[in-house]
PDB file of C-alpha atoms in Angstrom:
ATOM      1  CA  MET A  44     -28.048 -48.181 -13.721  1.00 79.00           C
ATOM      2  CA  GLU A  45     -30.252 -51.198 -14.399  1.00 85.00           C
ATOM      3  CA  ALA A  46     -27.292 -53.580 -13.944  1.00 90.00           C
ATOM      4  CA  ALA A  47     -26.404 -51.946 -10.605  1.00 92.00           C
ATOM      5  CA  LEU A  48     -30.016 -52.215  -9.415  1.00 93.00           C
ATOM      6  CA  LYS A  49     -30.139 -55.874 -10.398  1.00 94.00           C
ATOM      7  CA  THR A  50     -26.863 -56.633  -8.613  1.00 95.00           C
ATOM      8  CA  PHE A  51     -27.904 -54.720  -5.506  1.00 96.00           C
ATOM      9  CA  PHE A  52     -31.317 -56.369  -5.169  1.00 95.00           C
ATOM     10  CA  SER A  53     -29.996 -59.828  -6.047  1.00 94.00           C
ATOM     11  CA  SER A  54     -28.248 -60.024  -2.674  1.00 96.00           C
ATOM     12  CA  PRO A  55     -29.896 -62.435  -0.252  1.00 96.00           C
ATOM     13  CA  ARG A  56     -29.616 -59.918   2.620  1.00 97.00           C
ATOM     14  CA  PHE A  57     -29.470 -56.177   3.194  1.00 98.00           C
ATOM     15  CA  ALA A  58     -28.051 -53.828   5.814  1.00 98.00           C
ATOM     16  CA  VAL A  59     -29.030 -50.228   6.511  1.00 98.00           C
ATOM     17  CA  ALA A  60     -26.279 -47.996   7.900  1.00 98.00           C
ATOM     18  CA  GLY A  61     -27.766 -45.119   9.847  1.00 96.00           C
ATOM     19  CA  ALA A  62     -30.909 -47.006  10.893  1.00 97.00           C
ATOM     20  CA  SER A  63     -32.792 -45.131  13.600  1.00 95.00           C
ATOM     21  CA  SER A  64     -35.777 -45.479  15.913  1.00 97.00           C
ATOM     22  CA  ASP A  65     -36.780 -41.881  15.121  1.00 97.00           C
ATOM     23  CA  PRO A  66     -39.610 -41.967  12.531  1.00 97.00           C
ATOM     24  CA  SER A  67     -38.634 -38.503  11.257  1.00 97.00           C
ATOM     25  CA  LYS A  68     -35.162 -39.742  10.192  1.00 95.00           C
ATOM     26  CA  PHE A  69     -34.492 -41.220   6.764  1.00 95.00           C
ATOM     27  CA  GLY A  70     -32.547 -44.079   8.378  1.00 95.00           C
ATOM     28  CA  HIS A  71     -35.830 -45.127   9.996  1.00 96.00           C
ATOM     29  CA  LYS A  72     -37.834 -44.722   6.791  1.00 97.00           C
ATOM     30  CA  VAL A  73     -35.354 -46.664   4.654  1.00 97.00           C
ATOM     31  CA  PHE A  74     -35.097 -49.524   7.172  1.00 97.00           C
ATOM     32  CA  ALA A  75     -38.905 -49.674   7.351  1.00 97.00           C
ATOM     33  CA  TRP A  76     -39.053 -49.784   3.521  1.00 97.00           C
ATOM     34  CA  TYR A  77     -36.941 -52.957   3.491  1.00 96.00           C
ATOM     35  CA  LEU A  78     -39.053 -54.518   6.226  1.00 96.00           C
ATOM     36  CA  THR A  79     -42.348 -53.722   4.478  1.00 95.00           C
ATOM     37  CA  HIS A  80     -40.970 -55.405   1.358  1.00 94.00           C
ATOM     38  CA  SER A  81     -40.177 -58.555   3.371  1.00 94.00           C
ATOM     39  CA  LEU A  82     -36.454 -58.274   2.647  1.00 95.00           C
ATOM     40  CA  PRO A  83     -34.059 -59.741   5.244  1.00 96.00           C
ATOM     41  CA  THR A  84     -32.480 -56.614   6.661  1.00 97.00           C
ATOM     42  CA  THR A  85     -30.098 -55.780   9.498  1.00 98.00           C
ATOM     43  CA  PRO A  86     -29.837 -52.259  10.897  1.00 98.00           C
ATOM     44  CA  LEU A  87     -26.324 -50.868  11.433  1.00 97.00           C
ATOM     45  CA  ASN A  88     -25.911 -48.424  14.282  1.00 95.00           C
ATOM     46  CA  PRO A  89     -22.751 -48.329  16.429  1.00 94.00           C
ATOM     47  CA  ARG A  90     -24.412 -46.223  19.148  1.00 93.00           C
ATOM     48  CA  SER A  91     -27.505 -48.318  19.819  1.00 93.00           C
ATOM     49  CA  PRO A  92     -27.931 -52.073  20.444  1.00 95.00           C
ATOM     50  CA  SER A  93     -31.352 -51.980  18.775  1.00 96.00           C
ATOM     51  CA  VAL A  94     -33.742 -49.775  16.839  1.00 97.00           C
ATOM     52  CA  SER A  95     -37.515 -49.773  17.088  1.00 96.00           C
ATOM     53  CA  VAL A  96     -39.210 -49.788  13.686  1.00 96.00           C
ATOM     54  CA  LEU A  97     -42.741 -50.890  12.782  1.00 94.00           C
ATOM     55  CA  PHE A  98     -43.574 -51.574  16.445  1.00 93.00           C
ATOM     56  CA  LYS A  99     -40.706 -54.034  16.881  1.00 96.00           C
ATOM     57  CA  ASP A 100     -37.180 -53.840  18.243  1.00 97.00           C
ATOM     58  CA  HIS A 101     -34.474 -54.929  15.811  1.00 97.00           C
ATOM     59  CA  THR A 102     -30.976 -55.817  17.028  1.00 97.00           C
ATOM     60  CA  THR A 103     -28.318 -53.706  15.348  1.00 97.00           C
ATOM     61  CA  ALA A 104     -24.830 -54.559  14.187  1.00 97.00           C
ATOM     62  CA  PRO A 105     -22.216 -51.888  14.926  1.00 96.00           C
ATOM     63  CA  SER A 106     -20.443 -52.108  11.547  1.00 96.00           C
ATOM     64  CA  PRO A 107     -20.354 -53.996   8.244  1.00 97.00           C
ATOM     65  CA  SER A 108     -17.626 -56.311   9.556  1.00 96.00           C
ATOM     66  CA  ALA A 109     -19.932 -57.377  12.423  1.00 97.00           C
ATOM     67  CA  LEU A 110     -22.465 -58.828   9.974  1.00 97.00           C
ATOM     68  CA  GLU A 111     -22.569 -62.603   9.632  1.00 94.00           C
ATOM     69  CA  ASN A 112     -21.146 -63.337   6.168  1.00 96.00           C
ATOM     70  CA  PRO A 113     -20.910 -59.679   5.011  1.00 97.00           C
ATOM     71  CA  SER A 114     -20.379 -60.676   1.372  1.00 97.00           C
ATOM     72  CA  SER A 115     -24.022 -61.824   1.240  1.00 97.00           C
ATOM     73  CA  TYR A 116     -25.276 -58.281   1.972  1.00 98.00           C
ATOM     74  CA  SER A 117     -26.009 -55.188  -0.059  1.00 98.00           C
ATOM     75  CA  LEU A 118     -25.655 -52.002   1.997  1.00 98.00           C
ATOM     76  CA  SER A 119     -27.887 -48.919   2.046  1.00 97.00           C
ATOM     77  CA  ILE A 120     -26.101 -45.896   3.488  1.00 97.00           C
ATOM     78  CA  ILE A 121     -27.877 -43.019   5.215  1.00 96.00           C
ATOM     79  CA  THR A 122     -25.027 -41.335   7.095  1.00 96.00           C
ATOM     80  CA  PRO A 123     -23.275 -37.954   6.786  1.00 95.00           C
ATOM     81  CA  PRO A 124     -20.581 -37.854   4.050  1.00 94.00           C
ATOM     82  CA  GLY A 125     -17.688 -37.934   6.546  1.00 94.00           C
ATOM     83  CA  VAL A 126     -19.071 -41.065   8.194  1.00 95.00           C
ATOM     84  CA  THR A 127     -19.888 -42.588   4.801  1.00 96.00           C
ATOM     85  CA  LYS A 128     -16.219 -42.481   3.741  1.00 95.00           C
ATOM     86  CA  THR A 129     -15.185 -44.578   6.749  1.00 96.00           C
ATOM     87  CA  LEU A 130     -18.185 -46.853   6.318  1.00 97.00           C
ATOM     88  CA  LEU A 131     -17.345 -47.504   2.652  1.00 98.00           C
ATOM     89  CA  LYS A 132     -13.815 -48.584   3.588  1.00 97.00           C
ATOM     90  CA  GLU A 133     -15.176 -50.924   6.292  1.00 97.00           C
ATOM     91  CA  ALA A 134     -17.744 -52.345   3.867  1.00 98.00           C
ATOM     92  CA  LYS A 135     -15.082 -52.955   1.192  1.00 98.00           C
ATOM     93  CA  GLU A 136     -12.775 -54.689   3.698  1.00 97.00           C
ATOM     94  CA  ALA A 137     -15.699 -56.834   4.908  1.00 97.00           C
ATOM     95  CA  GLY A 138     -16.485 -57.952   1.347  1.00 97.00           C
ATOM     96  CA  ILE A 139     -19.829 -56.243   0.761  1.00 98.00           C
ATOM     97  CA  PRO A 140     -20.300 -56.160  -3.034  1.00 97.00           C
ATOM     98  CA  ALA A 141     -22.956 -53.453  -3.549  1.00 97.00           C
ATOM     99  CA  VAL A 142     -23.890 -50.133  -1.947  1.00 97.00           C
ATOM    100  CA  TRP A 143     -26.760 -47.675  -2.289  1.00 96.00           C
ATOM    101  CA  MET A 144     -25.750 -44.238  -1.059  1.00 96.00           C
ATOM    102  CA  GLN A 145     -28.881 -42.254  -0.294  1.00 93.00           C
ATOM    103  CA  PRO A 146     -29.143 -38.551  -1.202  1.00 91.00           C
ATOM    104  CA  GLY A 147     -27.052 -36.403   1.127  1.00 91.00           C
ATOM    105  CA  SER A 148     -24.909 -39.309   2.339  1.00 94.00           C
ATOM    106  CA  PHE A 149     -21.908 -38.757   0.084  1.00 93.00           C
ATOM    107  CA  ASP A 150     -19.628 -36.211  -1.497  1.00 92.00           C
ATOM    108  CA  ALA A 151     -17.618 -36.445  -4.745  1.00 91.00           C
ATOM    109  CA  GLU A 152     -14.704 -38.181  -3.017  1.00 94.00           C
ATOM    110  CA  GLY A 153     -16.972 -40.816  -1.433  1.00 94.00           C
ATOM    111  CA  LEU A 154     -18.767 -41.439  -4.710  1.00 93.00           C
ATOM    112  CA  GLU A 155     -15.500 -41.839  -6.600  1.00 94.00           C
ATOM    113  CA  TYR A 156     -14.171 -44.289  -3.993  1.00 96.00           C
ATOM    114  CA  ALA A 157     -17.366 -46.352  -4.134  1.00 95.00           C
ATOM    115  CA  LYS A 158     -17.334 -46.529  -7.935  1.00 94.00           C
ATOM    116  CA  LYS A 159     -13.754 -47.839  -7.878  1.00 96.00           C
ATOM    117  CA  GLU A 160     -14.193 -50.347  -5.059  1.00 97.00           C
ATOM    118  CA  PHE A 161     -17.654 -51.959  -5.336  1.00 97.00           C
ATOM    119  CA  LYS A 162     -19.259 -54.260  -7.883  1.00 96.00           C
ATOM    120  CA  ALA A 163     -22.398 -52.093  -7.907  1.00 95.00           C
ATOM    121  CA  VAL A 164     -23.014 -48.526  -6.733  1.00 95.00           C
ATOM    122  CA  ILE A 165     -26.331 -46.706  -6.759  1.00 94.00           C
ATOM    123  CA  ALA A 166     -25.945 -42.990  -6.077  1.00 92.00           C
ATOM    124  CA  GLY A 167     -25.647 -39.680  -7.777  1.00 74.00           C
ATOM    125  CA  PRO A 168     -27.825 -37.944 -10.316  1.00 71.00           C
ATOM    126  CA  GLY A 169     -30.487 -39.712 -12.324  1.00 63.00           C
ATOM    127  CA  GLY A 170     -32.923 -41.128  -9.796  1.00 61.00           C
ATOM    128  CA  GLY A 171     -36.560 -40.253  -9.429  1.00 59.00           C
ATOM    129  CA  SER A 172     -36.260 -38.239  -6.209  1.00 57.00           C
ATOM    130  CA  SER A 173     -36.877 -34.509  -6.097  1.00 53.00           C
ATOM    131  CA  GLU A 174     -33.122 -33.959  -5.670  1.00 60.00           C
ATOM    132  CA  GLY A 175     -32.459 -35.969  -8.826  1.00 65.00           C
ATOM    133  CA  GLU A 176     -30.481 -38.589  -6.893  1.00 79.00           C
ATOM    134  CA  TRP A 177     -31.260 -42.274  -6.501  1.00 88.00           C
ATOM    135  CA  CYS A 178     -33.290 -42.955  -3.337  1.00 90.00           C
ATOM    136  CA  VAL A 179     -34.534 -46.394  -2.308  1.00 93.00           C
ATOM    137  CA  LEU A 180     -37.805 -44.841  -1.110  1.00 92.00           C
ATOM    138  CA  VAL A 181     -38.477 -43.571  -4.652  1.00 90.00           C
ATOM    139  CA  ASP A 182     -36.510 -45.926  -6.896  1.00 91.00           C
ATOM    140  CA  GLY A 183     -36.517 -49.135  -4.858  1.00 93.00           C
ATOM    141  CA  GLU A 184     -39.669 -50.517  -6.468  1.00 90.00           C
ATOM    142  CA  GLU A 185     -37.985 -50.326  -9.879  1.00 89.00           C
ATOM    143  CA  GLY A 186     -34.909 -52.042  -8.458  1.00 91.00           C
ATOM    144  CA  LEU A 187     -37.017 -54.890  -7.101  1.00 93.00           C
ATOM    145  CA  ARG A 188     -38.730 -55.225 -10.484  1.00 91.00           C
ATOM    146  CA  VAL A 189     -35.407 -55.323 -12.354  1.00 90.00           C
ATOM    147  CA  ALA A 190     -34.087 -58.009  -9.968  1.00 91.00           C
ATOM    148  CA  GLY A 191     -37.298 -60.057 -10.226  1.00 88.00           C
ATOM    149  CA  ARG A 192     -38.215 -59.500  -6.569  1.00 84.00           C
ATOM    150  CA  GLU A 193     -41.313 -57.328  -6.996  1.00 72.00           C
ATOM    151  CA  GLY A 194     -44.513 -58.277  -5.265  1.00 60.00           C
ATOM    152  CA  SER A 195     -42.969 -59.062  -1.875  1.00 57.00           C
ATOM    153  CA  ARG A 196     -44.688 -56.682   0.553  1.00 59.00           C
ATOM    154  CA  LEU A 197     -46.094 -56.991   4.048  1.00 52.00           C
TER     155      LEU A 197
END
């Protein structure tokens, strides 16, 4: 998993699919995590032109293909498994090399597809979260350390 973490966090930019203005949602918490670590991050949300996180509005992109130079992004996914399957196909077609599928965002079929199609996949059992799955809120600090990006925080 260390190689996947290094690949994921070596990207110059990040996108968060499922980003939300609602502080109770994990899409909000994950997007805020990237911002508090001073990582260049774009929220993805096809239903809202912006999300409000950390007292600021952030313009969203509707899909991975709408990102400027998608191949320079790693993608965190916080969407229901059915949405994640479509999102993974869009991300692959757009050229995104690495994905982090948060707990609850994928099923076995989605995980298998991701493992076949992406350079790096972080998901599934083995993380430090209470569910035993990899979560950026729990395991992201280690990923930053592995990639040599630790210490960048607001």
